């Protein structure tokens, strides 16, 4: 499916400007901001989305970074050609475990490598409304298979809506668009005709076209409740994948029976406590930090506007270093707590109060001795 939902040839949202769409254009080789987060107790790099940046590559790279399959040395930015080299090295050094896998590898590796430059400009996707992992197979999508990364969407019709489900389920996005166009053409032709029929194939085409058009317009964010539930059921806990929604690729993660997407908008580069966002159909979401604890505050509009308008060269080192230093302190404190757990306070017996315990017994003994001495002395006097 294309960016504007009208043609499969239009670059996806997140691609570069169409005037710079050549894969060998120098503008494609840019610096991308690196945000360091706390991930499984370690300091881990994530790539942020630049203006008109390549969201397919960013989503793919972030899955590989978080799954510890590639690494980025400590830095505040990274060149796109370095990321492409990382992908190539990982693919060429892939371990083959079976003969069938070897045959598929040899057949697909050339195609996959040719797709790498397209990851910098955006790729075309044609969703199939059959399942959350159903897409029209294209050379561009083989790159996800090559790295063993699942690609999901959440744009599924609800089976309880029987009429809609019958018309839409199993079709692709492009097929739905074709039905809409056909229905409008049929409507125009019937309006010029004098014939009338109670039920005809033309009526069926018009009816199906209206259903398709209503479905696309009802879910402009390309996510339904049924699709969200199906993704939840498909994914395992602690699984990373790439998620396609609203013509955008992102990194999705399932943590303790809840779905999260990685926040890669550059406006949040300096917000160290904002790492993940919960996934919702209605948009009622919240941000969390790297430990999936709800972020106490969110940036205000003026703060975000200022960050978005800042030049990468001036804003990037300060923001990345600030987050990196804060994360270093946080991880150092966590490590210190593990290596030097607080010792339990020593148990001390309370000292006896005056006139009690041993002191009281000593006092009683002294008094008794004095009484005995006095008694003896008085007897002597009386005698």
JSON list of C-alpha atoms in Angstrom, two decimals, residues 154-276:
[
{"chain": "A", "resi": 154, "resn": "UNK", "atom": "CA", "xyz": [-3.40, -4.18, 12.53]},
{"chain": "A", "resi": 155, "resn": "UNK", "atom": "CA", "xyz": [-5.87, -3.26, 9.79]},
{"chain": "A", "resi": 156, "resn": "UNK", "atom": "CA", "xyz": [-8.29, -6.20, 9.88]},
{"chain": "A", "resi": 157, "resn": "UNK", "atom": "CA", "xyz": [-12.08, -6.29, 9.44]},
{"chain": "A", "resi": 158, "resn": "UNK", "atom": "CA", "xyz": [-14.10, -7.58, 12.37]},
{"chain": "A", "resi": 159, "resn": "UNK", "atom": "CA", "xyz": [-15.61, -11.07, 11.74]},
{"chain": "A", "resi": 160, "resn": "UNK", "atom": "CA", "xyz": [-18.66, -10.01, 13.73]},
{"chain": "A", "resi": 161, "resn": "UNK", "atom": "CA", "xyz": [-19.43, -7.48, 11.00]},
{"chain": "A", "resi": 162, "resn": "UNK", "atom": "CA", "xyz": [-20.42, -10.27, 8.62]},
{"chain": "A", "resi": 163, "resn": "UNK", "atom": "CA", "xyz": [-21.18, -8.18, 5.53]},
{"chain": "A", "resi": 164, "resn": "UNK", "atom": "CA", "xyz": [-17.96, -6.17, 5.81]},
{"chain": "A", "resi": 165, "resn": "UNK", "atom": "CA", "xyz": [-15.92, -9.24, 6.61]},
{"chain": "A", "resi": 166, "resn": "UNK", "atom": "CA", "xyz": [-17.26, -11.12, 3.59]},
{"chain": "A", "resi": 167, "resn": "UNK", "atom": "CA", "xyz": [-16.33, -8.33, 1.20]},
{"chain": "A", "resi": 168, "resn": "UNK", "atom": "CA", "xyz": [-12.98, -7.26, 2.70]},
{"chain": "A", "resi": 169, "resn": "UNK", "atom": "CA", "xyz": [-11.37, -10.32, 4.28]},
{"chain": "A", "resi": 170, "resn": "UNK", "atom": "CA", "xyz": [-8.66, -11.84, 2.13]},
{"chain": "A", "resi": 171, "resn": "UNK", "atom": "CA", "xyz": [-8.50, -8.87, -0.24]},
{"chain": "A", "resi": 172, "resn": "UNK", "atom": "CA", "xyz": [-5.54, -6.53, -0.55]},
{"chain": "A", "resi": 173, "resn": "UNK", "atom": "CA", "xyz": [-5.56, -2.78, -0.19]},
{"chain": "A", "resi": 174, "resn": "UNK", "atom": "CA", "xyz": [-5.12, -2.32, -3.94]},
{"chain": "A", "resi": 175, "resn": "UNK", "atom": "CA", "xyz": [-8.06, -4.65, -4.59]},
{"chain": "A", "resi": 176, "resn": "UNK", "atom": "CA", "xyz": [-10.27, -2.59, -2.28]},
{"chain": "A", "resi": 177, "resn": "UNK", "atom": "CA", "xyz": [-9.31, 0.55, -4.17]},
{"chain": "A", "resi": 178, "resn": "UNK", "atom": "CA", "xyz": [-10.17, -1.17, -7.44]},
{"chain": "A", "resi": 179, "resn": "UNK", "atom": "CA", "xyz": [-13.61, -2.12, -6.08]},
{"chain": "A", "resi": 180, "resn": "UNK", "atom": "CA", "xyz": [-14.25, 1.47, -5.05]},
{"chain": "A", "resi": 181, "resn": "UNK", "atom": "CA", "xyz": [-13.27, 2.78, -8.47]},
{"chain": "A", "resi": 182, "resn": "UNK", "atom": "CA", "xyz": [-15.40, 0.12, -10.19]},
{"chain": "A", "resi": 183, "resn": "UNK", "atom": "CA", "xyz": [-18.43, 0.95, -8.05]},
{"chain": "A", "resi": 184, "resn": "UNK", "atom": "CA", "xyz": [-18.18, 4.65, -8.84]},
{"chain": "A", "resi": 185, "resn": "UNK", "atom": "CA", "xyz": [-17.82, 3.89, -12.55]},
{"chain": "A", "resi": 186, "resn": "UNK", "atom": "CA", "xyz": [-20.82, 1.58, -12.40]},
{"chain": "A", "resi": 187, "resn": "UNK", "atom": "CA", "xyz": [-22.86, 4.23, -10.60]},
{"chain": "A", "resi": 188, "resn": "UNK", "atom": "CA", "xyz": [-22.09, 6.76, -13.33]},
{"chain": "A", "resi": 189, "resn": "UNK", "atom": "CA", "xyz": [-23.06, 4.34, -16.09]},
{"chain": "A", "resi": 190, "resn": "UNK", "atom": "CA", "xyz": [-26.35, 3.41, -14.39]},
{"chain": "A", "resi": 191, "resn": "UNK", "atom": "CA", "xyz": [-27.29, 7.03, -13.96]},
{"chain": "A", "resi": 192, "resn": "UNK", "atom": "CA", "xyz": [-27.10, 7.40, -17.75]},
{"chain": "A", "resi": 193, "resn": "UNK", "atom": "CA", "xyz": [-29.13, 4.24, -18.36]},
{"chain": "A", "resi": 194, "resn": "UNK", "atom": "CA", "xyz": [-32.91, 3.96, -18.49]},
{"chain": "A", "resi": 195, "resn": "UNK", "atom": "CA", "xyz": [-33.00, 0.32, -17.42]},
{"chain": "A", "resi": 196, "resn": "UNK", "atom": "CA", "xyz": [-34.00, -0.63, -13.91]},
{"chain": "A", "resi": 197, "resn": "UNK", "atom": "CA", "xyz": [-33.39, -3.90, -12.13]},
{"chain": "A", "resi": 198, "resn": "UNK", "atom": "CA", "xyz": [-34.16, -5.03, -8.61]},
{"chain": "A", "resi": 199, "resn": "UNK", "atom": "CA", "xyz": [-30.91, -6.86, -8.09]},
{"chain": "A", "resi": 200, "resn": "UNK", "atom": "CA", "xyz": [-28.04, -7.15, -10.51]},
{"chain": "A", "resi": 201, "resn": "UNK", "atom": "CA", "xyz": [-24.31, -7.59, -10.62]},
{"chain": "A", "resi": 202, "resn": "UNK", "atom": "CA", "xyz": [-24.00, -3.83, -10.90]},
{"chain": "A", "resi": 203, "resn": "UNK", "atom": "CA", "xyz": [-25.90, -3.42, -7.63]},
{"chain": "A", "resi": 204, "resn": "UNK", "atom": "CA", "xyz": [-23.55, -5.88, -5.98]},
{"chain": "A", "resi": 205, "resn": "UNK", "atom": "CA", "xyz": [-20.49, -4.01, -7.23]},
{"chain": "A", "resi": 206, "resn": "UNK", "atom": "CA", "xyz": [-21.88, -0.71, -5.97]},
{"chain": "A", "resi": 207, "resn": "UNK", "atom": "CA", "xyz": [-22.72, -2.23, -2.59]},
{"chain": "A", "resi": 208, "resn": "UNK", "atom": "CA", "xyz": [-19.26, -3.77, -2.19]},
{"chain": "A", "resi": 209, "resn": "UNK", "atom": "CA", "xyz": [-17.59, -0.56, -3.27]},
{"chain": "A", "resi": 210, "resn": "UNK", "atom": "CA", "xyz": [-19.47, 1.37, -0.58]},
{"chain": "A", "resi": 211, "resn": "UNK", "atom": "CA", "xyz": [-18.46, -1.18, 2.05]},
{"chain": "A", "resi": 212, "resn": "UNK", "atom": "CA", "xyz": [-14.80, -0.91, 1.05]},
{"chain": "A", "resi": 213, "resn": "UNK", "atom": "CA", "xyz": [-14.88, 2.88, 1.01]},
{"chain": "A", "resi": 214, "resn": "UNK", "atom": "CA", "xyz": [-16.57, 3.04, 4.40]},
{"chain": "A", "resi": 215, "resn": "UNK", "atom": "CA", "xyz": [-14.01, 0.64, 5.88]},
{"chain": "A", "resi": 216, "resn": "UNK", "atom": "CA", "xyz": [-11.03, 2.68, 4.67]},
{"chain": "A", "resi": 217, "resn": "UNK", "atom": "CA", "xyz": [-12.58, 5.94, 5.84]},
{"chain": "A", "resi": 218, "resn": "UNK", "atom": "CA", "xyz": [-13.62, 4.53, 9.24]},
{"chain": "A", "resi": 219, "resn": "UNK", "atom": "CA", "xyz": [-10.06, 3.54, 10.14]},
{"chain": "A", "resi": 220, "resn": "UNK", "atom": "CA", "xyz": [-7.77, 6.27, 8.79]},
{"chain": "A", "resi": 221, "resn": "UNK", "atom": "CA", "xyz": [-5.07, 5.29, 11.30]},
{"chain": "A", "resi": 222, "resn": "UNK", "atom": "CA", "xyz": [-5.06, 1.78, 9.77]},
{"chain": "A", "resi": 223, "resn": "UNK", "atom": "CA", "xyz": [-5.71, -0.04, 13.06]},
{"chain": "A", "resi": 224, "resn": "UNK", "atom": "CA", "xyz": [-8.85, -1.85, 14.25]},
{"chain": "A", "resi": 225, "resn": "UNK", "atom": "CA", "xyz": [-9.73, -3.46, 17.58]},
{"chain": "A", "resi": 226, "resn": "UNK", "atom": "CA", "xyz": [-9.79, -6.87, 15.95]},
{"chain": "A", "resi": 227, "resn": "UNK", "atom": "CA", "xyz": [-6.40, -6.21, 14.40]},
{"chain": "A", "resi": 228, "resn": "UNK", "atom": "CA", "xyz": [-4.93, -5.07, 17.72]},
{"chain": "A", "resi": 229, "resn": "UNK", "atom": "CA", "xyz": [-6.22, -8.16, 19.52]},
{"chain": "A", "resi": 230, "resn": "UNK", "atom": "CA", "xyz": [-4.86, -10.41, 16.76]},
{"chain": "A", "resi": 231, "resn": "UNK", "atom": "CA", "xyz": [-1.39, -8.84, 17.03]},
{"chain": "A", "resi": 232, "resn": "UNK", "atom": "CA", "xyz": [-1.53, -9.37, 20.79]},
{"chain": "A", "resi": 233, "resn": "UNK", "atom": "CA", "xyz": [-2.35, -13.04, 20.27]},
{"chain": "A", "resi": 234, "resn": "UNK", "atom": "CA", "xyz": [0.30, -13.52, 17.58]},
{"chain": "A", "resi": 235, "resn": "UNK", "atom": "CA", "xyz": [3.20, -11.98, 19.46]},
{"chain": "A", "resi": 236, "resn": "UNK", "atom": "CA", "xyz": [4.99, -13.70, 22.33]},
{"chain": "A", "resi": 237, "resn": "UNK", "atom": "CA", "xyz": [6.12, -11.90, 25.44]},
{"chain": "A", "resi": 238, "resn": "UNK", "atom": "CA", "xyz": [9.52, -10.21, 24.94]},
{"chain": "A", "resi": 239, "resn": "UNK", "atom": "CA", "xyz": [9.19, -10.42, 21.15]},
{"chain": "A", "resi": 240, "resn": "UNK", "atom": "CA", "xyz": [10.41, -7.60, 18.93]},
{"chain": "A", "resi": 241, "resn": "UNK", "atom": "CA", "xyz": [8.93, -6.98, 15.48]},
{"chain": "A", "resi": 242, "resn": "UNK", "atom": "CA", "xyz": [8.29, -4.27, 12.88]},
{"chain": "A", "resi": 243, "resn": "UNK", "atom": "CA", "xyz": [4.83, -2.71, 12.88]},
{"chain": "A", "resi": 244, "resn": "UNK", "atom": "CA", "xyz": [3.25, -1.01, 9.85]},
{"chain": "A", "resi": 245, "resn": "UNK", "atom": "CA", "xyz": [0.56, 1.49, 10.70]},
{"chain": "A", "resi": 246, "resn": "UNK", "atom": "CA", "xyz": [-0.62, 4.78, 9.27]},
{"chain": "A", "resi": 247, "resn": "UNK", "atom": "CA", "xyz": [1.87, 4.41, 6.41]},
{"chain": "A", "resi": 248, "resn": "UNK", "atom": "CA", "xyz": [4.75, 4.27, 8.88]},
{"chain": "A", "resi": 249, "resn": "UNK", "atom": "CA", "xyz": [7.12, 1.54, 10.05]},
{"chain": "A", "resi": 250, "resn": "UNK", "atom": "CA", "xyz": [7.97, 1.33, 13.74]},
{"chain": "A", "resi": 251, "resn": "UNK", "atom": "CA", "xyz": [9.43, -1.09, 16.26]},
{"chain": "A", "resi": 252, "resn": "UNK", "atom": "CA", "xyz": [6.87, -2.99, 18.34]},
{"chain": "A", "resi": 253, "resn": "UNK", "atom": "CA", "xyz": [7.50, -4.97, 21.53]},
{"chain": "A", "resi": 254, "resn": "UNK", "atom": "CA", "xyz": [5.33, -7.12, 23.77]},
{"chain": "A", "resi": 255, "resn": "UNK", "atom": "CA", "xyz": [6.17, -6.73, 27.44]},
{"chain": "A", "resi": 256, "resn": "UNK", "atom": "CA", "xyz": [4.24, -8.46, 30.21]},
{"chain": "A", "resi": 257, "resn": "UNK", "atom": "CA", "xyz": [1.11, -8.94, 28.08]},
{"chain": "A", "resi": 258, "resn": "UNK", "atom": "CA", "xyz": [1.09, -5.35, 26.81]},
{"chain": "A", "resi": 259, "resn": "UNK", "atom": "CA", "xyz": [2.09, -3.90, 23.42]},
{"chain": "A", "resi": 260, "resn": "UNK", "atom": "CA", "xyz": [4.47, -0.96, 23.06]},
{"chain": "A", "resi": 261, "resn": "UNK", "atom": "CA", "xyz": [5.99, 0.94, 20.14]},
{"chain": "A", "resi": 262, "resn": "UNK", "atom": "CA", "xyz": [9.43, 2.51, 20.30]},
{"chain": "A", "resi": 263, "resn": "UNK", "atom": "CA", "xyz": [9.35, 6.32, 20.30]},
{"chain": "A", "resi": 264, "resn": "UNK", "atom": "CA", "xyz": [11.72, 7.48, 17.54]},
{"chain": "A", "resi": 265, "resn": "UNK", "atom": "CA", "xyz": [10.44, 10.97, 16.77]},
{"chain": "A", "resi": 266, "resn": "UNK", "atom": "CA", "xyz": [13.42, 13.31, 17.01]},
{"chain": "A", "resi": 267, "resn": "UNK", "atom": "CA", "xyz": [11.38, 15.69, 19.16]},
{"chain": "A", "resi": 268, "resn": "UNK", "atom": "CA", "xyz": [11.86, 13.20, 22.03]},
{"chain": "A", "resi": 269, "resn": "UNK", "atom": "CA", "xyz": [15.62, 12.84, 21.61]},
{"chain": "A", "resi": 270, "resn": "UNK", "atom": "CA", "xyz": [16.28, 14.89, 24.74]},
{"chain": "A", "resi": 271, "resn": "UNK", "atom": "CA", "xyz": [13.46, 13.27, 26.74]},
{"chain": "A", "resi": 272, "resn": "UNK", "atom": "CA", "xyz": [15.36, 10.46, 28.45]},
{"chain": "A", "resi": 273, "resn": "UNK", "atom": "CA", "xyz": [12.30, 9.23, 30.34]},
{"chain": "A", "resi": 274, "resn": "UNK", "atom": "CA", "xyz": [10.25, 8.80, 27.14]},
{"chain": "A", "resi": 275, "resn": "UNK", "atom": "CA", "xyz": [11.27, 5.59, 25.36]},
{"chain": "A", "resi": 276, "resn": "UNK", "atom": "CA", "xyz": [8.11, 3.54, 24.65]}
]
